[in-house]
Amino acid sequence: MDEVGARAARIVQNVEAVISGKREAITAALTVVLAEGHLLIEDVPGVGKTMLAKALARSVDSSVSRIQFTPDLLPSDVTGVSVFDQTTRSFEFKPGPVFANIVIGDEINRASPKTQSALLECMEERQVTADGRTYRLEHPFTVVATQNPVEMEGTYPLPEAQRDRFMARISMGYPAAGDELAMLSMRETSSPLDAIGTVVTLDELREMIRSVHHVFTSQPVKEYAVDLARATRADRQLRLGASPRATLQLLRAAKAHAAMHGRDFVLPDDIDALAVPVLGHRLVPTSRAIGGHDRESGPLVDAVVRRIVAETPVPVGSARRE
């Protein structure tokens, strides 16, 4: 676990050379990668969403592809297409950009629902089915998608079923004055993205993921995660609570968070640190709670999750492996 923490620190430091002052967002993004989940970065334009995804991908020596989602994008442009080969007189499958370790989906809500649904099987089963044949995706496989919540013209909001497949949703936020001033000097002549290199190989990343699988979670901590999920389903301000998939992914993310901090066991603090990014985007508030303004539901839901975390009793007992 000490080696996992050291490698994670190198990745975070490498990404911070491009995006300064956003350690919390960078750590959350890396946590999702180590937990073999998918990340949704949702924020206003120009705050570094795509830059974070690119810097994280460059820090790991893995295959990377980028998809610019547009209204005319087809599902075959994402998954691949079968092409007829004149020499063999048969159809040959040409893999699409989804066949990579890290897939960057830029402005995912600009594609039609038909194209968005092409990612559902990829994100859940990590496979692509075309013409009756199934093709396995690479391991590890992570989708890092971005979207702008303020641009409504020409966009298609992600359905709840697809949002539920993202392990976490994070926001970048505006930089502090000092970080923004340093950015002006740093990018005056060149992009810092061109200067960073690989700090972790693909085999090392796979070892880190395998180590996360062996992080111990005690029974009281599991019960604590279930209590949080059940509290969202009974809250009067929420119309749709957390799904069982959300509970599973909350626990997987907590194990990755613990491993990044050099521990081989999960604490309730790991659950608390990830409750908002893992649960927030899956919850749907009631119309009375948001006053009929759907675009303001994000901050409201995050506040509800924080309240539930504060009200749920923390388990007392040993979290270590006996």
mmCIF file of C-alpha atoms in Angstrom:
data_model
loop_
_atom_site.group_PDB
_atom_site.id
_atom_site.type_symbol
_atom_site.label_atom_id
_atom_site.label_comp_id
_atom_site.label_asym_id
_atom_site.label_seq_id
_atom_site.Cartn_x
_atom_site.Cartn_y
_atom_site.Cartn_z
ATOM 1 C CA MET A 1 0.000 0.000 0.000
ATOM 2 C CA ASP A 2 2.947 2.327 0.564
ATOM 3 C CA GLU A 3 3.912 1.800 -3.089
ATOM 4 C CA VAL A 4 0.346 2.538 -4.212
ATOM 5 C CA GLY A 5 0.370 5.763 -2.219
ATOM 6 C CA ALA A 6 3.753 6.784 -3.635
ATOM 7 C CA ARG A 7 2.687 6.163 -7.232
ATOM 8 C CA ALA A 8 -0.596 7.979 -6.688
ATOM 9 C CA ALA A 9 1.291 10.961 -5.267
ATOM 10 C CA ARG A 10 3.496 11.054 -8.373
ATOM 11 C CA ILE A 11 0.454 11.098 -10.648
ATOM 12 C CA VAL A 12 -1.238 13.858 -8.650
ATOM 13 C CA GLN A 13 1.934 15.944 -8.646
ATOM 14 C CA ASN A 14 2.334 15.442 -12.392
ATOM 15 C CA VAL A 15 -1.216 16.586 -13.109
ATOM 16 C CA GLU A 16 -0.807 19.574 -10.776
ATOM 17 C CA ALA A 17 1.960 20.819 -13.086
ATOM 18 C CA VAL A 18 -0.843 21.492 -15.578
ATOM 19 C CA ILE A 19 -3.767 22.344 -13.283
ATOM 20 C CA SER A 20 -2.723 24.017 -10.048
ATOM 21 C CA GLY A 21 -4.911 24.530 -7.010
ATOM 22 C CA LYS A 22 -7.286 21.659 -7.830
ATOM 23 C CA ARG A 23 -5.816 18.818 -5.780
ATOM 24 C CA GLU A 24 -9.233 17.674 -4.573
ATOM 25 C CA ALA A 25 -10.563 17.266 -8.124
ATOM 26 C CA ILE A 26 -7.359 15.545 -9.282
ATOM 27 C CA THR A 27 -7.445 13.127 -6.345
ATOM 28 C CA ALA A 28 -11.093 12.293 -7.007
ATOM 29 C CA ALA A 29 -10.339 11.633 -10.685
ATOM 30 C CA LEU A 30 -7.464 9.298 -9.841
ATOM 31 C CA THR A 31 -9.613 7.529 -7.252
ATOM 32 C CA VAL A 32 -12.145 6.699 -9.967
ATOM 33 C CA VAL A 33 -9.415 5.300 -12.245
ATOM 34 C CA LEU A 34 -8.033 3.060 -9.480
ATOM 35 C CA ALA A 35 -11.551 1.880 -8.616
ATOM 36 C CA GLU A 36 -12.158 0.978 -12.280
ATOM 37 C CA GLY A 37 -15.061 3.381 -12.553
ATOM 38 C CA HIS A 38 -16.033 6.186 -14.902
ATOM 39 C CA LEU A 39 -15.831 9.917 -14.258
ATOM 40 C CA LEU A 40 -18.161 12.764 -15.228
ATOM 41 C CA ILE A 41 -16.638 16.253 -15.052
ATOM 42 C CA GLU A 42 -19.457 18.804 -15.052
ATOM 43 C CA ASP A 43 -18.734 22.518 -14.965
ATOM 44 C CA VAL A 44 -18.924 25.773 -16.890
ATOM 45 C CA PRO A 45 -16.776 26.232 -20.023
ATOM 46 C CA GLY A 46 -13.107 27.107 -19.754
ATOM 47 C CA VAL A 47 -12.232 25.862 -16.268
ATOM 48 C CA GLY A 48 -10.007 22.961 -17.385
ATOM 49 C CA LYS A 49 -12.302 19.933 -17.633
ATOM 50 C CA THR A 50 -10.728 18.521 -20.778
ATOM 51 C CA MET A 51 -7.267 19.595 -19.626
ATOM 52 C CA LEU A 52 -7.651 17.527 -16.451
ATOM 53 C CA ALA A 53 -8.686 14.465 -18.465
ATOM 54 C CA LYS A 54 -5.757 14.879 -20.871
ATOM 55 C CA ALA A 55 -3.200 15.422 -18.091
ATOM 56 C CA LEU A 56 -4.421 12.352 -16.215
ATOM 57 C CA ALA A 57 -4.242 10.258 -19.385
ATOM 58 C CA ARG A 58 -0.706 11.438 -20.190
ATOM 59 C CA SER A 59 0.504 10.612 -16.693
ATOM 60 C CA VAL A 60 -0.119 6.905 -17.320
ATOM 61 C CA ASP A 61 1.567 4.969 -20.121
ATOM 62 C CA SER A 62 -1.686 3.616 -21.534
ATOM 63 C CA SER A 63 -3.732 3.833 -24.709
ATOM 64 C CA VAL A 64 -5.817 7.001 -24.879
ATOM 65 C CA SER A 65 -8.526 8.093 -27.300
ATOM 66 C CA ARG A 66 -10.649 11.220 -27.491
ATOM 67 C CA ILE A 67 -14.178 11.535 -28.837
ATOM 68 C CA GLN A 68 -15.642 14.952 -29.580
ATOM 69 C CA PHE A 69 -19.376 14.411 -29.160
ATOM 70 C CA THR A 70 -21.491 16.306 -31.702
ATOM 71 C CA PRO A 71 -25.173 16.088 -32.728
ATOM 72 C CA ASP A 72 -24.298 14.196 -35.928
ATOM 73 C CA LEU A 73 -22.127 11.577 -34.195
ATOM 74 C CA LEU A 74 -23.298 8.001 -34.818
ATOM 75 C CA PRO A 75 -23.053 5.003 -32.448
ATOM 76 C CA SER A 76 -20.693 3.278 -34.893
ATOM 77 C CA ASP A 77 -18.369 6.299 -34.637
ATOM 78 C CA VAL A 78 -17.922 5.371 -30.972
ATOM 79 C CA THR A 79 -17.935 1.570 -30.867
ATOM 80 C CA GLY A 80 -16.732 0.643 -34.368
ATOM 81 C CA VAL A 81 -18.158 -0.538 -37.657
ATOM 82 C CA SER A 82 -18.081 -3.688 -39.791
ATOM 83 C CA VAL A 83 -16.524 -3.145 -43.224
ATOM 84 C CA PHE A 84 -16.828 -5.562 -46.150
ATOM 85 C CA ASP A 85 -13.441 -6.913 -47.249
ATOM 86 C CA GLN A 86 -13.324 -7.599 -50.980
ATOM 87 C CA THR A 87 -10.404 -10.016 -50.702
ATOM 88 C CA THR A 88 -11.931 -12.312 -48.071
ATOM 89 C CA ARG A 89 -15.547 -11.673 -49.133
ATOM 90 C CA SER A 90 -16.523 -11.150 -45.509
ATOM 91 C CA PHE A 91 -17.175 -8.372 -43.053
ATOM 92 C CA GLU A 92 -14.307 -7.225 -40.852
ATOM 93 C CA PHE A 93 -14.891 -5.300 -37.633
ATOM 94 C CA LYS A 94 -12.978 -2.034 -37.340
ATOM 95 C CA PRO A 95 -12.710 -1.067 -33.638
ATOM 96 C CA GLY A 96 -13.802 2.442 -32.719
ATOM 97 C CA PRO A 97 -12.152 4.917 -30.333
ATOM 98 C CA VAL A 98 -13.807 3.231 -27.335
ATOM 99 C CA PHE A 99 -11.162 0.480 -27.562
ATOM 100 C CA ALA A 100 -8.628 2.225 -25.309
ATOM 101 C CA ASN A 101 -7.647 2.269 -21.642
ATOM 102 C CA ILE A 102 -8.759 5.859 -21.106
ATOM 103 C CA VAL A 103 -11.516 7.290 -23.318
ATOM 104 C CA ILE A 104 -12.063 11.045 -23.119
ATOM 105 C CA GLY A 105 -15.615 11.982 -24.124
ATOM 106 C CA ASP A 106 -15.670 15.737 -24.626
ATOM 107 C CA GLU A 107 -19.066 17.430 -24.179
ATOM 108 C CA ILE A 108 -20.918 14.132 -24.034
ATOM 109 C CA ASN A 109 -24.326 15.801 -23.765
ATOM 110 C CA ARG A 110 -24.014 17.249 -27.288
ATOM 111 C CA ALA A 111 -24.588 13.826 -28.863
ATOM 112 C CA SER A 112 -28.048 12.381 -29.437
ATOM 113 C CA PRO A 113 -29.507 9.885 -26.948
ATOM 114 C CA LYS A 114 -28.979 7.116 -29.527
ATOM 115 C CA THR A 115 -25.243 7.812 -29.589
ATOM 116 C CA GLN A 116 -25.059 8.230 -25.815
ATOM 117 C CA SER A 117 -26.643 4.799 -25.389
ATOM 118 C CA ALA A 118 -23.752 3.271 -27.339
ATOM 119 C CA LEU A 119 -21.648 3.769 -24.224
ATOM 120 C CA LEU A 120 -24.024 1.941 -21.864
ATOM 121 C CA GLU A 121 -22.761 -1.564 -22.629
ATOM 122 C CA CYS A 122 -19.151 -0.357 -22.763
ATOM 123 C CA MET A 123 -19.319 1.296 -19.347
ATOM 124 C CA GLU A 124 -21.143 -1.504 -17.543
ATOM 125 C CA GLU A 125 -20.040 -4.780 -19.168
ATOM 126 C CA ARG A 126 -16.772 -3.434 -20.669
ATOM 127 C CA GLN A 127 -17.541 -4.993 -23.999
ATOM 128 C CA VAL A 128 -18.952 -4.106 -27.417
ATOM 129 C CA THR A 129 -21.498 -6.239 -29.252
ATOM 130 C CA ALA A 130 -21.634 -5.787 -33.027
ATOM 131 C CA ASP A 131 -23.201 -8.039 -35.649
ATOM 132 C CA GLY A 132 -23.833 -10.771 -33.106
ATOM 133 C CA ARG A 133 -20.224 -10.880 -31.870
ATOM 134 C CA THR A 134 -18.852 -9.626 -28.573
ATOM 135 C CA TYR A 135 -15.515 -7.818 -28.335
ATOM 136 C CA ARG A 136 -13.864 -7.285 -24.960
ATOM 137 C CA LEU A 137 -12.478 -3.861 -24.154
ATOM 138 C CA GLU A 138 -8.996 -3.240 -22.822
ATOM 139 C CA HIS A 139 -8.152 -3.488 -19.136
ATOM 140 C CA PRO A 140 -8.262 -1.138 -17.364
ATOM 141 C CA PHE A 141 -11.039 0.807 -19.082
ATOM 142 C CA THR A 142 -12.194 4.229 -17.899
ATOM 143 C CA VAL A 143 -14.456 6.805 -19.528
ATOM 144 C CA VAL A 144 -13.738 10.428 -18.550
ATOM 145 C CA ALA A 145 -16.623 12.512 -19.879
ATOM 146 C CA THR A 146 -17.145 16.277 -19.704
ATOM 147 C CA GLN A 147 -20.250 18.374 -20.080
ATOM 148 C CA ASN A 148 -21.300 22.004 -19.625
ATOM 149 C CA PRO A 149 -24.403 22.365 -17.446
ATOM 150 C CA VAL A 150 -25.185 25.945 -18.541
ATOM 151 C CA GLU A 151 -25.391 25.400 -22.302
ATOM 152 C CA MET A 152 -28.864 24.098 -23.113
ATOM 153 C CA GLU A 153 -29.051 24.867 -26.855
ATOM 154 C CA GLY A 154 -28.247 21.819 -28.947
ATOM 155 C CA THR A 155 -27.646 19.518 -25.970
ATOM 156 C CA TYR A 156 -29.322 16.336 -24.765
ATOM 157 C CA PRO A 157 -29.278 15.893 -20.967
ATOM 158 C CA LEU A 158 -27.894 12.542 -19.845
ATOM 159 C CA PRO A 159 -30.651 10.157 -18.734
ATOM 160 C CA GLU A 160 -30.605 8.864 -15.176
ATOM 161 C CA ALA A 161 -29.668 5.354 -16.373
ATOM 162 C CA GLN A 162 -26.460 6.643 -17.933
ATOM 163 C CA ARG A 163 -25.608 9.036 -15.112
ATOM 164 C CA ASP A 164 -25.877 6.083 -12.746
ATOM 165 C CA ARG A 165 -23.091 4.322 -14.653
ATOM 166 C CA PHE A 166 -20.626 7.082 -13.810
ATOM 167 C CA MET A 167 -18.917 6.302 -10.539
ATOM 168 C CA ALA A 168 -18.415 9.947 -9.615
ATOM 169 C CA ARG A 169 -19.205 13.447 -10.777
ATOM 170 C CA ILE A 170 -16.869 16.309 -9.940
ATOM 171 C CA SER A 171 -16.723 20.028 -10.672
ATOM 172 C CA MET A 172 -13.561 22.020 -11.259
ATOM 173 C CA GLY A 173 -14.684 25.426 -10.043
ATOM 174 C CA TYR A 174 -12.940 28.700 -10.744
ATOM 175 C CA PRO A 175 -9.267 28.949 -9.725
ATOM 176 C CA ALA A 176 -8.027 31.149 -6.904
ATOM 177 C CA ALA A 177 -6.543 34.522 -7.835
ATOM 178 C CA GLY A 178 -2.962 33.354 -7.227
ATOM 179 C CA ASP A 179 -3.435 30.179 -9.282
ATOM 180 C CA GLU A 180 -5.013 32.109 -12.145
ATOM 181 C CA LEU A 181 -2.153 34.609 -12.119
ATOM 182 C CA ALA A 182 0.406 31.780 -12.171
ATOM 183 C CA MET A 183 -1.475 30.229 -15.078
ATOM 184 C CA LEU A 184 -1.011 33.393 -17.136
ATOM 185 C CA SER A 185 2.755 33.230 -16.704
ATOM 186 C CA MET A 186 2.942 29.460 -17.181
ATOM 187 C CA ARG A 187 1.064 29.454 -20.493
ATOM 188 C CA GLU A 188 2.482 32.632 -21.956
ATOM 189 C CA THR A 189 4.721 30.844 -24.461
ATOM 190 C CA SER A 190 3.623 27.189 -24.474
ATOM 191 C CA SER A 191 1.152 24.719 -23.031
ATOM 192 C CA PRO A 192 2.276 22.907 -19.844
ATOM 193 C CA LEU A 193 0.527 19.805 -21.162
ATOM 194 C CA ASP A 194 3.353 19.385 -23.670
ATOM 195 C CA ALA A 195 5.968 19.309 -20.896
ATOM 196 C CA ILE A 196 4.558 16.514 -18.718
ATOM 197 C CA GLY A 197 5.382 12.873 -19.327
ATOM 198 C CA THR A 198 4.505 9.419 -18.096
ATOM 199 C CA VAL A 199 5.154 8.732 -14.411
ATOM 200 C CA VAL A 200 3.421 5.320 -14.103
ATOM 201 C CA THR A 201 3.508 2.442 -16.581
ATOM 202 C CA LEU A 202 0.439 0.453 -17.551
ATOM 203 C CA ASP A 203 1.668 -2.592 -15.613
ATOM 204 C CA GLU A 204 2.188 -0.444 -12.520
ATOM 205 C CA LEU A 205 -1.346 0.937 -12.883
ATOM 206 C CA ARG A 206 -2.694 -2.606 -13.084
ATOM 207 C CA GLU A 207 -0.765 -3.520 -9.940
ATOM 208 C CA MET A 208 -2.293 -0.516 -8.169
ATOM 209 C CA ILE A 209 -5.783 -1.628 -9.212
ATOM 210 C CA ARG A 210 -5.127 -5.183 -7.994
ATOM 211 C CA SER A 211 -3.936 -3.779 -4.656
ATOM 212 C CA VAL A 212 -7.189 -1.825 -4.326
ATOM 213 C CA HIS A 213 -9.128 -5.086 -4.665
ATOM 214 C CA HIS A 214 -7.428 -6.409 -1.509
ATOM 215 C CA VAL A 215 -8.230 -3.414 0.693
ATOM 216 C CA PHE A 216 -10.201 -4.661 3.691
ATOM 217 C CA THR A 217 -13.667 -3.325 4.528
ATOM 218 C CA SER A 218 -15.092 -4.221 7.931
ATOM 219 C CA GLN A 219 -18.743 -5.097 8.468
ATOM 220 C CA PRO A 220 -19.548 -1.852 10.373
ATOM 221 C CA VAL A 221 -18.154 0.248 7.493
ATOM 222 C CA LYS A 222 -20.249 -1.714 4.984
ATOM 223 C CA GLU A 223 -23.328 -1.137 7.137
ATOM 224 C CA TYR A 224 -22.472 2.566 7.249
ATOM 225 C CA ALA A 225 -22.419 2.743 3.432
ATOM 226 C CA VAL A 226 -25.768 0.942 3.262
ATOM 227 C CA ASP A 227 -27.256 3.320 5.859
ATOM 228 C CA LEU A 228 -26.241 6.325 3.745
ATOM 229 C CA ALA A 229 -27.795 4.838 0.618
ATOM 230 C CA ARG A 230 -31.029 3.911 2.394
ATOM 231 C CA ALA A 231 -31.240 7.391 3.924
ATOM 232 C CA THR A 232 -31.280 8.934 0.433
ATOM 233 C CA ARG A 233 -34.210 6.696 -0.543
ATOM 234 C CA ALA A 234 -36.263 7.849 2.450
ATOM 235 C CA ASP A 235 -35.396 11.560 2.356
ATOM 236 C CA ARG A 236 -38.394 13.824 1.743
ATOM 237 C CA GLN A 237 -36.407 16.170 -0.486
ATOM 238 C CA LEU A 238 -35.449 13.397 -2.921
ATOM 239 C CA ARG A 239 -37.708 11.755 -5.495
ATOM 240 C CA LEU A 240 -35.080 9.176 -6.531
ATOM 241 C CA GLY A 241 -32.531 7.808 -4.072
ATOM 242 C CA ALA A 242 -29.247 5.983 -4.525
ATOM 243 C CA SER A 243 -29.360 2.651 -6.351
ATOM 244 C CA PRO A 244 -27.638 -0.550 -5.175
ATOM 245 C CA ARG A 245 -25.058 0.134 -7.895
ATOM 246 C CA ALA A 246 -24.324 3.414 -6.132
ATOM 247 C CA THR A 247 -23.637 1.578 -2.856
ATOM 248 C CA LEU A 248 -21.268 -0.832 -4.603
ATOM 249 C CA GLN A 249 -19.391 1.965 -6.327
ATOM 250 C CA LEU A 250 -19.207 4.029 -3.135
ATOM 251 C CA LEU A 251 -17.471 1.134 -1.416
ATOM 252 C CA ARG A 252 -15.118 0.524 -4.362
ATOM 253 C CA ALA A 253 -14.181 4.197 -4.473
ATOM 254 C CA ALA A 254 -13.597 4.207 -0.703
ATOM 255 C CA LYS A 255 -11.183 1.272 -1.073
ATOM 256 C CA ALA A 256 -9.240 3.178 -3.745
ATOM 257 C CA HIS A 257 -9.227 6.285 -1.547
ATOM 258 C CA ALA A 258 -7.821 4.278 1.357
ATOM 259 C CA ALA A 259 -5.115 2.702 -0.813
ATOM 260 C CA MET A 260 -4.051 6.120 -2.118
ATOM 261 C CA HIS A 261 -3.461 7.147 1.485
ATOM 262 C CA GLY A 262 -1.344 4.056 2.185
ATOM 263 C CA ARG A 263 -3.949 2.095 4.138
ATOM 264 C CA ASP A 264 -5.111 -1.475 3.547
ATOM 265 C CA PHE A 265 -8.440 -0.900 5.309
ATOM 266 C CA VAL A 266 -11.376 1.470 4.777
ATOM 267 C CA LEU A 267 -12.388 4.064 7.345
ATOM 268 C CA PRO A 268 -15.765 5.847 7.604
ATOM 269 C CA ASP A 269 -13.819 8.983 6.675
ATOM 270 C CA ASP A 270 -13.200 7.461 3.224
ATOM 271 C CA ILE A 271 -16.950 7.008 2.782
ATOM 272 C CA ASP A 272 -17.644 10.580 3.925
ATOM 273 C CA ALA A 273 -15.025 12.054 1.585
ATOM 274 C CA LEU A 274 -16.635 10.421 -1.467
ATOM 275 C CA ALA A 275 -20.328 10.565 -0.601
ATOM 276 C CA VAL A 276 -21.040 13.769 -2.536
ATOM 277 C CA PRO A 277 -19.141 12.976 -5.774
ATOM 278 C CA VAL A 278 -20.374 9.363 -5.864
ATOM 279 C CA LEU A 279 -24.004 9.829 -4.797
ATOM 280 C CA GLY A 280 -24.868 13.398 -5.797
ATOM 281 C CA HIS A 281 -25.382 12.964 -9.551
ATOM 282 C CA ARG A 282 -27.602 9.888 -9.091
ATOM 283 C CA LEU A 283 -30.220 11.583 -6.918
ATOM 284 C CA VAL A 284 -33.302 13.406 -8.220
ATOM 285 C CA PRO A 285 -34.890 16.035 -5.957
ATOM 286 C CA THR A 286 -38.607 16.610 -5.696
ATOM 287 C CA SER A 287 -40.172 19.478 -7.616
ATOM 288 C CA ARG A 288 -41.133 21.137 -4.331
ATOM 289 C CA ALA A 289 -37.509 21.041 -3.139
ATOM 290 C CA ILE A 290 -36.107 22.724 -6.242
ATOM 291 C CA GLY A 291 -39.050 25.001 -6.868
ATOM 292 C CA GLY A 292 -39.387 23.845 -10.472
ATOM 293 C CA HIS A 293 -35.885 24.921 -11.507
ATOM 294 C CA ASP A 294 -34.074 21.786 -12.708
ATOM 295 C CA ARG A 295 -30.900 23.660 -13.521
ATOM 296 C CA GLU A 296 -30.415 24.476 -9.840
ATOM 297 C CA SER A 297 -30.801 20.884 -8.633
ATOM 298 C CA GLY A 298 -27.045 20.118 -8.453
ATOM 299 C CA PRO A 299 -26.103 22.314 -5.465
ATOM 300 C CA LEU A 300 -29.325 21.344 -3.711
ATOM 301 C CA VAL A 301 -28.644 17.608 -4.029
ATOM 302 C CA ASP A 302 -25.056 18.030 -2.834
ATOM 303 C CA ALA A 303 -26.344 19.867 0.229
ATOM 304 C CA VAL A 304 -28.837 17.063 0.898
ATOM 305 C CA VAL A 305 -26.055 14.449 0.724
ATOM 306 C CA ARG A 306 -23.907 16.450 3.164
ATOM 307 C CA ARG A 307 -26.859 16.699 5.543
ATOM 308 C CA ILE A 308 -27.478 12.953 5.345
ATOM 309 C CA VAL A 309 -23.791 12.248 6.037
ATOM 310 C CA ALA A 310 -23.894 14.555 9.051
ATOM 311 C CA GLU A 311 -27.073 12.922 10.415
ATOM 312 C CA THR A 312 -26.098 9.272 9.870
ATOM 313 C CA PRO A 313 -24.407 7.719 12.938
ATOM 314 C CA VAL A 314 -20.785 6.779 12.337
ATOM 315 C CA PRO A 315 -19.971 3.147 13.299
ATOM 316 C CA VAL A 316 -17.888 2.619 16.399
ATOM 317 C CA GLY A 317 -15.464 -0.281 16.253
ATOM 318 C CA SER A 318 -12.331 -1.546 14.571
ATOM 319 C CA ALA A 319 -12.012 -0.933 10.847
ATOM 320 C CA ARG A 320 -8.782 -2.939 10.589
ATOM 321 C CA ARG A 321 -8.436 -6.530 9.504
ATOM 322 C CA GLU A 322 -8.309 -8.866 12.488
#
